[in-house]
JSON list of C-alpha atoms in Angstrom, two decimals:
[
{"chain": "A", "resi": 1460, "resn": "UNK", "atom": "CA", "xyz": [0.00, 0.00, 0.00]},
{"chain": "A", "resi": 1461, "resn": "UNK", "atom": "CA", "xyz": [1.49, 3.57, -0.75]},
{"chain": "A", "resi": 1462, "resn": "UNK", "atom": "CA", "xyz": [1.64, 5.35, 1.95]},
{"chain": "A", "resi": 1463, "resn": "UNK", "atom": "CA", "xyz": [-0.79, 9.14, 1.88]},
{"chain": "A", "resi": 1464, "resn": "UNK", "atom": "CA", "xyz": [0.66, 12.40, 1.09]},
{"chain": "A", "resi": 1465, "resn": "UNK", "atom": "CA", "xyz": [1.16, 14.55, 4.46]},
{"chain": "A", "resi": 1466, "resn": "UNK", "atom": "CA", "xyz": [2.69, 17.94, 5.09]},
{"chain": "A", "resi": 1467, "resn": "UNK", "atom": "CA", "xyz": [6.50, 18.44, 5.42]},
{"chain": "A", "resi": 1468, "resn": "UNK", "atom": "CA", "xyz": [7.42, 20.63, 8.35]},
{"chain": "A", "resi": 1469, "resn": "UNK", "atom": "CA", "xyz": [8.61, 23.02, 6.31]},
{"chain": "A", "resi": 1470, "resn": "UNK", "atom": "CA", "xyz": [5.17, 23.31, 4.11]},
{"chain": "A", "resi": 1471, "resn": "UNK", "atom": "CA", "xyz": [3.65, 23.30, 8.21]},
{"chain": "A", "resi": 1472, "resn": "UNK", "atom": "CA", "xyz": [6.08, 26.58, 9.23]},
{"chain": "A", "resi": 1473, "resn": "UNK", "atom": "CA", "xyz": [4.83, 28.43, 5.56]},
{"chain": "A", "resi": 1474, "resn": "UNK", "atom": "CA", "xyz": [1.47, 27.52, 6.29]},
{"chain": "A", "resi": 1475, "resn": "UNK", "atom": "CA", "xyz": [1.37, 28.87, 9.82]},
{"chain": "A", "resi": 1476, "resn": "UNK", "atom": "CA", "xyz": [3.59, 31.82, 8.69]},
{"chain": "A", "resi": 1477, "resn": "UNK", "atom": "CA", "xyz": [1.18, 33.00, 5.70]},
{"chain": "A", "resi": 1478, "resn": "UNK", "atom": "CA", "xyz": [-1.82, 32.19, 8.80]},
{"chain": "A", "resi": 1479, "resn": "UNK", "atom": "CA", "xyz": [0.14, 34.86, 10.93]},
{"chain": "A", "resi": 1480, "resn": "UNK", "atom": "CA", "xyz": [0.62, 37.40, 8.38]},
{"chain": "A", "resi": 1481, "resn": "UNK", "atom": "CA", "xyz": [-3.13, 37.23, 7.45]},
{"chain": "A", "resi": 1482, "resn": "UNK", "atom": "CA", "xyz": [-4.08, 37.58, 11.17]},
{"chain": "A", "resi": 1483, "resn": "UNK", "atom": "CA", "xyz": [-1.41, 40.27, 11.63]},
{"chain": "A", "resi": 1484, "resn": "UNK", "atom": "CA", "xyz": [-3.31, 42.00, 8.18]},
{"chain": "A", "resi": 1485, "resn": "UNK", "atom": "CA", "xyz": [-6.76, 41.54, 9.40]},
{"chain": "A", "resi": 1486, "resn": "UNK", "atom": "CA", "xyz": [-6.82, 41.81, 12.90]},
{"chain": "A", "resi": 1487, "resn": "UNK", "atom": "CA", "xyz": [-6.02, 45.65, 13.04]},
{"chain": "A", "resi": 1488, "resn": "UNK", "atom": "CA", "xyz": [-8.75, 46.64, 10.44]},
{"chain": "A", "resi": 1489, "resn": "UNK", "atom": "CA", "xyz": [-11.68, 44.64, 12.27]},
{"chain": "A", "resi": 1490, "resn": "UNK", "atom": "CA", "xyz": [-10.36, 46.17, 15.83]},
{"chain": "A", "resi": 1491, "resn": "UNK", "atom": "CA", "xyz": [-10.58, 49.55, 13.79]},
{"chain": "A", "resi": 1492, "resn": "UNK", "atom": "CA", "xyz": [-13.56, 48.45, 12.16]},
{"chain": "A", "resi": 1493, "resn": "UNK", "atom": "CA", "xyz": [-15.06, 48.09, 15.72]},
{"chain": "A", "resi": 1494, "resn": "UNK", "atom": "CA", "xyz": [-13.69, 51.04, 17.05]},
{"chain": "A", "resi": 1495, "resn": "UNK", "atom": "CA", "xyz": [-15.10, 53.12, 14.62]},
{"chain": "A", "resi": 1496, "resn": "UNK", "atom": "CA", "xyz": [-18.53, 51.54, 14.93]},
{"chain": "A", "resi": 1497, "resn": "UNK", "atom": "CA", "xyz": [-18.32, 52.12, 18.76]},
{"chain": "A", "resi": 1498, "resn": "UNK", "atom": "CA", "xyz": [-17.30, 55.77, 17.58]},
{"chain": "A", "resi": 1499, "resn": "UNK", "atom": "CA", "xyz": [-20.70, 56.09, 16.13]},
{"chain": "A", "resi": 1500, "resn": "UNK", "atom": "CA", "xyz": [-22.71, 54.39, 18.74]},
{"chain": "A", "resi": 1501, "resn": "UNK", "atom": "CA", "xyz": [-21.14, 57.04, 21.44]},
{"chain": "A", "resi": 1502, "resn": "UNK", "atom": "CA", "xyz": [-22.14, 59.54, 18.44]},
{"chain": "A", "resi": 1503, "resn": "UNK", "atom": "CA", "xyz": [-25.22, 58.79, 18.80]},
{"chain": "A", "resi": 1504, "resn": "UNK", "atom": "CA", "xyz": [-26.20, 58.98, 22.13]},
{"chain": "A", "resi": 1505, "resn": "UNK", "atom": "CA", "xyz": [-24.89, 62.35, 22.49]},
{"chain": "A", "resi": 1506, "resn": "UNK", "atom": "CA", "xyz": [-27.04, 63.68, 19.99]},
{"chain": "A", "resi": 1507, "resn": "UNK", "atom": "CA", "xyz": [-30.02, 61.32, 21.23]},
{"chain": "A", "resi": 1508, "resn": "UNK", "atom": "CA", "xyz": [-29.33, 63.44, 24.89]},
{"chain": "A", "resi": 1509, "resn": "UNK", "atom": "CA", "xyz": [-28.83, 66.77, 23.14]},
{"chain": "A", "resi": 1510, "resn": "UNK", "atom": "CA", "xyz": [-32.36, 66.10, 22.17]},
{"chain": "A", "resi": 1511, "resn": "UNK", "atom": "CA", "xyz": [-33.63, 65.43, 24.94]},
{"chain": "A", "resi": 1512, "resn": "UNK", "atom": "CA", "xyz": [-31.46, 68.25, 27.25]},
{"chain": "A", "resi": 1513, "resn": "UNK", "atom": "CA", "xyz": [-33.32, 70.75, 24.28]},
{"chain": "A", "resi": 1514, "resn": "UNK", "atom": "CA", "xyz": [-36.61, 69.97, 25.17]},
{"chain": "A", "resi": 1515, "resn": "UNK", "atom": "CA", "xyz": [-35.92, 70.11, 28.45]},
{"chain": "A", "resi": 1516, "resn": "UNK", "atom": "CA", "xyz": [-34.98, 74.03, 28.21]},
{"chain": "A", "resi": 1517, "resn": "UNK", "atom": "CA", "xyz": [-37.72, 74.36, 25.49]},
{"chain": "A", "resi": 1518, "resn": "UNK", "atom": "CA", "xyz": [-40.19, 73.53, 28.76]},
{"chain": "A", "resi": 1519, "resn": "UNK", "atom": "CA", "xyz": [-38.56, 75.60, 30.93]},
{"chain": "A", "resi": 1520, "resn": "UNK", "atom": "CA", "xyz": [-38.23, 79.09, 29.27]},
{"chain": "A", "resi": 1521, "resn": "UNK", "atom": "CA", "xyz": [-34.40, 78.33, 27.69]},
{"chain": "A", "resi": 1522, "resn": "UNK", "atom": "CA", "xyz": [-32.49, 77.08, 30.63]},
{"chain": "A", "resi": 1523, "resn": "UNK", "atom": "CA", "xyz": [-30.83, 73.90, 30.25]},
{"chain": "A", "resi": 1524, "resn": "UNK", "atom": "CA", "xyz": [-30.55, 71.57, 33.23]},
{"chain": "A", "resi": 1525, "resn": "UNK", "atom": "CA", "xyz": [-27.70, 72.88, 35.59]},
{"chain": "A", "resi": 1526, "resn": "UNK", "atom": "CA", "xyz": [-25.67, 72.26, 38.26]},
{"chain": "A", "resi": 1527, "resn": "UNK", "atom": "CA", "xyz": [-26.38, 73.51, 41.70]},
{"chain": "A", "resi": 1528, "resn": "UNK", "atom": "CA", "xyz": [-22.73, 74.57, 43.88]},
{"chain": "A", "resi": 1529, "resn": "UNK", "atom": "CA", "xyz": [-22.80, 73.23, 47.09]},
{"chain": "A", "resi": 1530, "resn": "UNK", "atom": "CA", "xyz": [-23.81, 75.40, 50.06]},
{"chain": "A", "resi": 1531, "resn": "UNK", "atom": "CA", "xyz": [-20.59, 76.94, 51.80]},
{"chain": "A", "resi": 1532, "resn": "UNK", "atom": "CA", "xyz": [-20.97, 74.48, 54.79]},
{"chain": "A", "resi": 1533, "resn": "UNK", "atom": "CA", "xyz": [-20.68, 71.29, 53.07]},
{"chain": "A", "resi": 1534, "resn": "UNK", "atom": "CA", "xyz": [-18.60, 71.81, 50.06]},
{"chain": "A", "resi": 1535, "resn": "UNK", "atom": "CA", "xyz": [-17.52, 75.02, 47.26]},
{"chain": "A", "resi": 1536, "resn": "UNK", "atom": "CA", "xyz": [-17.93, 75.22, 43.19]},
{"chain": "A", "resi": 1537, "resn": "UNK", "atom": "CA", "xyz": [-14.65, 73.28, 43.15]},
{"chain": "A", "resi": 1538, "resn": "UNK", "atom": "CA", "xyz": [-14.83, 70.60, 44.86]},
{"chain": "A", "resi": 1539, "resn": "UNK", "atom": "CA", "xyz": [-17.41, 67.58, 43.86]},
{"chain": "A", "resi": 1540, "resn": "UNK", "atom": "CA", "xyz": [-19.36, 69.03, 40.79]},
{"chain": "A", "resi": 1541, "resn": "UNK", "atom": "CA", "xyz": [-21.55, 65.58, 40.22]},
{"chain": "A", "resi": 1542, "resn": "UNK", "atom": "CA", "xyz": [-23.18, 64.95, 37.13]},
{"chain": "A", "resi": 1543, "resn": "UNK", "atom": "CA", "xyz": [-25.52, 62.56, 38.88]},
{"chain": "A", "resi": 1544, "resn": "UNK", "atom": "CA", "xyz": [-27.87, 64.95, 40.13]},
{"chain": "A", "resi": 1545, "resn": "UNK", "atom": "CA", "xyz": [-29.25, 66.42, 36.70]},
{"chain": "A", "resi": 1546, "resn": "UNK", "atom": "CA", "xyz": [-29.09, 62.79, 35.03]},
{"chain": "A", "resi": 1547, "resn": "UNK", "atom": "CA", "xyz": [-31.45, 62.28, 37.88]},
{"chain": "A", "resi": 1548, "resn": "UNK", "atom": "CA", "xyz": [-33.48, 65.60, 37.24]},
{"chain": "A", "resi": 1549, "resn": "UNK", "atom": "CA", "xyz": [-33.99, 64.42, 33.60]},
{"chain": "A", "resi": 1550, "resn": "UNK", "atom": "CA", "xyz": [-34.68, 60.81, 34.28]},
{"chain": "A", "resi": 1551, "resn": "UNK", "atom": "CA", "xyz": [-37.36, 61.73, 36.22]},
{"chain": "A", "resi": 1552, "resn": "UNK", "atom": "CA", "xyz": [-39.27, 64.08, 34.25]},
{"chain": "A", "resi": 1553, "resn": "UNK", "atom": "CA", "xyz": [-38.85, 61.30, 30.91]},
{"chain": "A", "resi": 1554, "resn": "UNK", "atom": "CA", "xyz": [-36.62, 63.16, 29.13]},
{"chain": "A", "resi": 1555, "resn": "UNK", "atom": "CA", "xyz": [-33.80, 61.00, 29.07]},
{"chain": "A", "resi": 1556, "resn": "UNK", "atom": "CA", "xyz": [-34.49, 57.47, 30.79]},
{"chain": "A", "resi": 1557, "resn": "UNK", "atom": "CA", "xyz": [-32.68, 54.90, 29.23]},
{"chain": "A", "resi": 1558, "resn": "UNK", "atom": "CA", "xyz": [-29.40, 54.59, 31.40]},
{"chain": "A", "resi": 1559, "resn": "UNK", "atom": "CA", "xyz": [-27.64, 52.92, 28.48]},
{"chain": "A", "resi": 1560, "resn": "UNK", "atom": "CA", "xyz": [-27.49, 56.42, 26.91]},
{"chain": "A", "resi": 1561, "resn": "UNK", "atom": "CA", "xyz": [-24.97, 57.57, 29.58]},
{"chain": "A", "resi": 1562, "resn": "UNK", "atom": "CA", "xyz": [-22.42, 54.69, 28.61]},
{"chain": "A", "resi": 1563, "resn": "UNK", "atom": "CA", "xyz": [-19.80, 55.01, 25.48]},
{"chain": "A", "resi": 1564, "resn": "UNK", "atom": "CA", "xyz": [-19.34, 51.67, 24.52]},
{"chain": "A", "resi": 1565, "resn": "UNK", "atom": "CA", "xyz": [-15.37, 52.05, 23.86]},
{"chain": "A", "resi": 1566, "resn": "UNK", "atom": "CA", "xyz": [-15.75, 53.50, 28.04]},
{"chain": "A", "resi": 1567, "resn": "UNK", "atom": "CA", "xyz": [-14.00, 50.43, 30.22]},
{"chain": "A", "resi": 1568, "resn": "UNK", "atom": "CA", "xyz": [-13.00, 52.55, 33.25]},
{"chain": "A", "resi": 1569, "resn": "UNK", "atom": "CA", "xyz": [-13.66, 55.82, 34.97]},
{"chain": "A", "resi": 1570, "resn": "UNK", "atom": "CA", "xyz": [-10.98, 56.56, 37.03]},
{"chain": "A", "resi": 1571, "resn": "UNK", "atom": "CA", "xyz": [-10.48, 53.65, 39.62]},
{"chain": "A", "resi": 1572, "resn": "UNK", "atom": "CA", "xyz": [-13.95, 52.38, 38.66]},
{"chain": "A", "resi": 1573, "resn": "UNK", "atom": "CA", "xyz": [-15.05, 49.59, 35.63]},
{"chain": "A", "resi": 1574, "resn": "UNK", "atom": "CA", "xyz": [-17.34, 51.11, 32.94]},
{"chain": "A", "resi": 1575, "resn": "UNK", "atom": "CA", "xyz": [-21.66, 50.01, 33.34]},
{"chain": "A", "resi": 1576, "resn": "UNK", "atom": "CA", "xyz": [-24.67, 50.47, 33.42]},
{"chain": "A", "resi": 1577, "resn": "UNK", "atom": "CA", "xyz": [-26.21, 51.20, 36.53]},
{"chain": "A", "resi": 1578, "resn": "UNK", "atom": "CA", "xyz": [-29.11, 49.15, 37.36]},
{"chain": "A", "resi": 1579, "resn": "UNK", "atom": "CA", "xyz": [-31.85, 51.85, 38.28]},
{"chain": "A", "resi": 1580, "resn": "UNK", "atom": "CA", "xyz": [-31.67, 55.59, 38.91]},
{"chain": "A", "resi": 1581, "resn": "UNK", "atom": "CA", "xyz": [-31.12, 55.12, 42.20]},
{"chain": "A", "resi": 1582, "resn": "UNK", "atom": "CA", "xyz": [-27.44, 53.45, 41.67]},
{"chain": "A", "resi": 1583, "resn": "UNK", "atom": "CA", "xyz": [-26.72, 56.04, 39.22]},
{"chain": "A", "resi": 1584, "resn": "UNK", "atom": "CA", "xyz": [-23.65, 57.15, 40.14]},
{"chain": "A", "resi": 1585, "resn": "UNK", "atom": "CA", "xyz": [-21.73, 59.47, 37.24]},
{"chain": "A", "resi": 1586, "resn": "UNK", "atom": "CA", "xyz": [-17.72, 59.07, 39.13]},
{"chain": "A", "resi": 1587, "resn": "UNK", "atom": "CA", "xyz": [-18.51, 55.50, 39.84]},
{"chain": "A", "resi": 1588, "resn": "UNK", "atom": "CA", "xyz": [-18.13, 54.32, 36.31]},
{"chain": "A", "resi": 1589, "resn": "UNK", "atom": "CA", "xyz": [-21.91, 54.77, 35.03]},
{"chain": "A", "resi": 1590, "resn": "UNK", "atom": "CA", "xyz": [-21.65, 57.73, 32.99]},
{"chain": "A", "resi": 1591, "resn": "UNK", "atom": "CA", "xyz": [-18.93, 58.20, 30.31]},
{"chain": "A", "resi": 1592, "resn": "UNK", "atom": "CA", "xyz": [-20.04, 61.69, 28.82]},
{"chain": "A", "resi": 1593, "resn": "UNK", "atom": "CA", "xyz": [-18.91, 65.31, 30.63]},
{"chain": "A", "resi": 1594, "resn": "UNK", "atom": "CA", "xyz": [-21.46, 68.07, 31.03]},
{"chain": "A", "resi": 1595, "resn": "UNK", "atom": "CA", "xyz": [-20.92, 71.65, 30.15]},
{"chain": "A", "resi": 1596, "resn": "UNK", "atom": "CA", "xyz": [-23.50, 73.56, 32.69]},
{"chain": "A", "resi": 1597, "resn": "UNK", "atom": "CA", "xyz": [-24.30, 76.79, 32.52]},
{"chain": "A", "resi": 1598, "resn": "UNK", "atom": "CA", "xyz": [-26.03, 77.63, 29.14]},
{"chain": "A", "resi": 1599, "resn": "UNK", "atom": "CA", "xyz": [-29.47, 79.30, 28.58]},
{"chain": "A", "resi": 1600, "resn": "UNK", "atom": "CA", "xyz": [-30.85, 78.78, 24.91]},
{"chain": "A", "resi": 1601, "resn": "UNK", "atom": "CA", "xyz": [-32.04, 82.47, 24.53]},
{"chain": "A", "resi": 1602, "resn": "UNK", "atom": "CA", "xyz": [-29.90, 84.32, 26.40]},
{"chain": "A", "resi": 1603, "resn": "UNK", "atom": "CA", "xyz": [-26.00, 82.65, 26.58]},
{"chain": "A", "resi": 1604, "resn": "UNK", "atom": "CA", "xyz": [-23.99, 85.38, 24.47]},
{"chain": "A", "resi": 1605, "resn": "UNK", "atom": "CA", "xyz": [-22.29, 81.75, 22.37]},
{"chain": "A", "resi": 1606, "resn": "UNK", "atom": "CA", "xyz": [-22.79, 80.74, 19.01]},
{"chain": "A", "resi": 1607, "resn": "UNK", "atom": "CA", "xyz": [-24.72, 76.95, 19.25]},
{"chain": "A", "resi": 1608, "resn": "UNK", "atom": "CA", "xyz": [-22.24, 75.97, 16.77]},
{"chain": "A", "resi": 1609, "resn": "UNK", "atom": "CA", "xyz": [-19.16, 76.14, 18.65]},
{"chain": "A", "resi": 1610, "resn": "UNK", "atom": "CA", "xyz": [-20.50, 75.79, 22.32]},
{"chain": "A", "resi": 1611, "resn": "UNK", "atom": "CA", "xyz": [-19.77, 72.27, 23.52]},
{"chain": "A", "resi": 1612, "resn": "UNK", "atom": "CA", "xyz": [-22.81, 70.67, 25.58]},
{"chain": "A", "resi": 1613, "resn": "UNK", "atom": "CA", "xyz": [-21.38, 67.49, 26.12]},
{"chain": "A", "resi": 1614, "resn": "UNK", "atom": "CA", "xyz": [-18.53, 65.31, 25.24]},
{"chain": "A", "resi": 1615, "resn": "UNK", "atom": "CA", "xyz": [-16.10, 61.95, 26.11]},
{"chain": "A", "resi": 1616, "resn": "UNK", "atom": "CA", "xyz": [-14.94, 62.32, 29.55]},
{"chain": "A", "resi": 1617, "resn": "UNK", "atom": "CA", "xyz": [-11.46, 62.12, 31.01]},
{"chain": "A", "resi": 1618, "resn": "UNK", "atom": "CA", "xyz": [-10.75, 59.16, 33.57]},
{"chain": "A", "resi": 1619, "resn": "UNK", "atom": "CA", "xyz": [-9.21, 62.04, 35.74]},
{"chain": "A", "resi": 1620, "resn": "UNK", "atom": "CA", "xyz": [-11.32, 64.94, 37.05]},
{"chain": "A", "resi": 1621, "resn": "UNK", "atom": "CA", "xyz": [-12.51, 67.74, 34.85]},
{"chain": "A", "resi": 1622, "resn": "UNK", "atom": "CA", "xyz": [-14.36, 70.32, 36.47]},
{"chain": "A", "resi": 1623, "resn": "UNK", "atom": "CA", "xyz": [-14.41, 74.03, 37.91]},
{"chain": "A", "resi": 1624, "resn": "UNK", "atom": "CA", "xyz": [-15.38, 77.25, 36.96]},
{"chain": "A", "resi": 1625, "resn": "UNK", "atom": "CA", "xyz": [-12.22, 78.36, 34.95]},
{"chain": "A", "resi": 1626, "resn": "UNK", "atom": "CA", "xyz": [-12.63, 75.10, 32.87]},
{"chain": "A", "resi": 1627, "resn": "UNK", "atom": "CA", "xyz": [-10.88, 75.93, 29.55]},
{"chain": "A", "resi": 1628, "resn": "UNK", "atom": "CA", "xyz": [-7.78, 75.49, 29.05]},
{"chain": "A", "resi": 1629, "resn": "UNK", "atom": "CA", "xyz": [-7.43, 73.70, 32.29]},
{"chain": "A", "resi": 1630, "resn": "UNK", "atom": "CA", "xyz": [-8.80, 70.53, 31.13]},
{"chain": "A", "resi": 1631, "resn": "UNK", "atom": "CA", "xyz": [-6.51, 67.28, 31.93]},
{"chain": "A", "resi": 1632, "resn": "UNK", "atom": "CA", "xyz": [-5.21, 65.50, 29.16]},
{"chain": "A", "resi": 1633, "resn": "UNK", "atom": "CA", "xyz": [-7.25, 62.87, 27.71]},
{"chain": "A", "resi": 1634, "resn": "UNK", "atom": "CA", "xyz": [-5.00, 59.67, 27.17]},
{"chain": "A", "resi": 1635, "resn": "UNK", "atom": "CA", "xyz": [-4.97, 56.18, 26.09]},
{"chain": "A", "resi": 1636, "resn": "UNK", "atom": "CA", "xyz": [-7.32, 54.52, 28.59]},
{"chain": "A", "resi": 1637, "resn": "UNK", "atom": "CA", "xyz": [-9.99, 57.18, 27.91]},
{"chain": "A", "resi": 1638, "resn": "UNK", "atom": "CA", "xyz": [-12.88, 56.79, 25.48]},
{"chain": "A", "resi": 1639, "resn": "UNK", "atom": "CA", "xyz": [-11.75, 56.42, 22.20]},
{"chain": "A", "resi": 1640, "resn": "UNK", "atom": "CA", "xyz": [-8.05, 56.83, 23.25]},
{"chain": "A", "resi": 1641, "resn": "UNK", "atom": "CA", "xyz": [-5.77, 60.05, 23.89]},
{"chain": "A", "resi": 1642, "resn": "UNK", "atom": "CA", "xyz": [-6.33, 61.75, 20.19]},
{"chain": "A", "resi": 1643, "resn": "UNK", "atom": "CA", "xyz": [-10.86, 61.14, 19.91]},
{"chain": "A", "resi": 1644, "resn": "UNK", "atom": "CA", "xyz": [-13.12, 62.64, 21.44]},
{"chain": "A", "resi": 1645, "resn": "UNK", "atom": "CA", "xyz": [-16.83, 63.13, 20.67]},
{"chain": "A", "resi": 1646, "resn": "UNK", "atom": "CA", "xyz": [-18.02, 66.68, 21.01]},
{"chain": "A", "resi": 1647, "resn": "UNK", "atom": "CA", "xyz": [-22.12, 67.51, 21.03]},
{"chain": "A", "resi": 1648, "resn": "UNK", "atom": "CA", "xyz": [-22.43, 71.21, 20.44]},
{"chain": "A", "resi": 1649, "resn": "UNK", "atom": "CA", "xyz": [-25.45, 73.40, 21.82]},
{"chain": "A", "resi": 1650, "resn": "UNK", "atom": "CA", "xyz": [-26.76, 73.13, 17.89]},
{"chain": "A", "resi": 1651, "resn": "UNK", "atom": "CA", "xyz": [-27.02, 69.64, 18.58]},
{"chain": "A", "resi": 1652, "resn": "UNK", "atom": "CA", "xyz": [-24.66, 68.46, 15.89]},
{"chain": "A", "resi": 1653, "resn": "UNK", "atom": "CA", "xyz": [-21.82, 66.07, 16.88]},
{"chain": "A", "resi": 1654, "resn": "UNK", "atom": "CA", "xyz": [-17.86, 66.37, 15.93]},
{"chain": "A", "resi": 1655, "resn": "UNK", "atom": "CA", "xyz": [-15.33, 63.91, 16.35]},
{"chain": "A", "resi": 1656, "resn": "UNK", "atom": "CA", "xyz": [-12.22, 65.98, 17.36]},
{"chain": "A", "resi": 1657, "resn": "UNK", "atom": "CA", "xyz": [-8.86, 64.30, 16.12]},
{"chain": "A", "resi": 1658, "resn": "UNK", "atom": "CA", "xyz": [-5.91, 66.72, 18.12]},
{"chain": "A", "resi": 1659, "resn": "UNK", "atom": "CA", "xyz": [-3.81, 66.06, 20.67]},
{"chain": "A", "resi": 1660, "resn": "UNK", "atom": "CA", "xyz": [-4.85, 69.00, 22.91]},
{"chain": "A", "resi": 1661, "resn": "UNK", "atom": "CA", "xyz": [-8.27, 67.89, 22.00]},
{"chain": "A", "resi": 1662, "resn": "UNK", "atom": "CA", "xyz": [-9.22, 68.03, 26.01]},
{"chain": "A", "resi": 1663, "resn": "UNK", "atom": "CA", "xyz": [-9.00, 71.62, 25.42]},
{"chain": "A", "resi": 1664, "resn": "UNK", "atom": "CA", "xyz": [-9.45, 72.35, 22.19]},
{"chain": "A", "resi": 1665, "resn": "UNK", "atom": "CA", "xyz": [-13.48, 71.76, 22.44]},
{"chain": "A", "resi": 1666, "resn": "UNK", "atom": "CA", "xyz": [-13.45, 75.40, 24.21]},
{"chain": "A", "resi": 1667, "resn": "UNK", "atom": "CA", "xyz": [-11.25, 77.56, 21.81]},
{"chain": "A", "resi": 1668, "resn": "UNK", "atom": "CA", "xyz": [-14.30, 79.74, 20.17]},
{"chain": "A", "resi": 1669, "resn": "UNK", "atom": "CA", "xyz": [-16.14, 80.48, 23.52]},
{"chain": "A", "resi": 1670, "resn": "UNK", "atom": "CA", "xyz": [-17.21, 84.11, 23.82]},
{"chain": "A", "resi": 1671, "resn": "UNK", "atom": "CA", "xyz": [-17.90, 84.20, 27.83]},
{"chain": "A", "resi": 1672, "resn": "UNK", "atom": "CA", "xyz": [-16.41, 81.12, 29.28]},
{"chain": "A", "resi": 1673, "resn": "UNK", "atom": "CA", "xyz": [-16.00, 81.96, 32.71]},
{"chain": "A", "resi": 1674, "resn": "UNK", "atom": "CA", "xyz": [-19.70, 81.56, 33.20]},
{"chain": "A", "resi": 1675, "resn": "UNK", "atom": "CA", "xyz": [-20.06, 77.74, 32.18]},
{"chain": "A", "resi": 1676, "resn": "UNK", "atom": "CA", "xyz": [-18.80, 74.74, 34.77]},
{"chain": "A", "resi": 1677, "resn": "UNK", "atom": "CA", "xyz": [-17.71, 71.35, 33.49]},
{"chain": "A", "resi": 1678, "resn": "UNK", "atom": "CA", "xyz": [-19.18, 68.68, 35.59]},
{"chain": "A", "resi": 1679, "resn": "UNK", "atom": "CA", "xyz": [-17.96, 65.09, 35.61]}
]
């Protein structure tokens, strides 16, 4: 009986070596691939919340939902702006109440917290890893002096702190463990249109064509 053909193990190495190249070819572009769609998932909810924070001032004469300082006795502007608070306020009066819409699905930490959903509103905590979006408070549709265009609402947060009253320029850096990494973030503007900014400084660079930014307060 003749024996049957098998591989040599040099046709083995060229077959595992042309396997390697094609995984080391396609693996990138479908990580990309799902990067990008993540991308336009966060996209989306942004603008699906820009709705919603709209007709929230459209019921209530122009003012967007904002956040309150702490009293003097318990805490100052600086210290523990919480975003929590006003998803609360617009949970409750159904204008934004699925919780999902608070998570960007490239998000995997905030800070020393992992990235979920929180279960109710209750457990909604925004520094505890349920919320992956920053707030820009302080706008009123009728009478803030910006142009909608260029006035960021909302955008990708920073796993480090960003908030205070002198808020641009001050921003941290956003880096590799962040969002869509240290070069992407998703901007929603007070237009309700949504830009992906590519730049380094791009913390900071969401804040450049402000008219009056000393009155707005990024809260985390």
């Amino acid at each position: 009986m003749r024996n049957k053909p098998a591989f040599t193990l040099i046709e083995l190495l060229v077959v595992i070596a042309i396997l390697a190249i094609l995984i080391a070819i396609v693996l990138p572009i479908s990580i990309k691939g799902i990067e990008m769609s993540r991308r336009t998932s966060c996209a989306n909810n942004l603008k699906g919340i820009g709705v919603a924070f709209t007709s929230y001032a459209t019921d209530h004469q122009g003012e967007m939902p904002h956040y309150e300082p702490l009293p003097p006795a318990t805490g100052s502007f600086m210290e523990v702006p919480d975003f929590s608070a006003i998803v609360a306020l617009v949970y409750t009066n159904n204008y934004v109440t699925d919780l999902r819409q608070w998570v960007c699905p490239s998000d995997k930490v905030d800070g020393n917290a992992s990235v979920s959903v929180a279960r109710d509103i209750a457990s909604f905590r925004s520094q505890r890893g349920n919320c992956s979006y920053m707030y820009i408070s302080g706008y009123h549709l009728m009478r803030t002096p910006e142009i909608p265009a260029t006035a960021p609402l909302l955008c990708d947060e920073s796993n480090q702190r960003e908030y205070g009253p002198a808020t641009p320029g001050n921003m941290p850096k956003i880096d590799e463990n962040d969002n869509h990494g240290a070069a992407i973030r998703n901007v929603l503007f007070l237009d309700g249109h949504v830009v992906t900014f590519k730049d380094a400084n791009a913390a900071n660079a969401i804040f450049d064509n402000l008219k009056n930014p000393q009155v707005i307060c990024s809260v985390d």
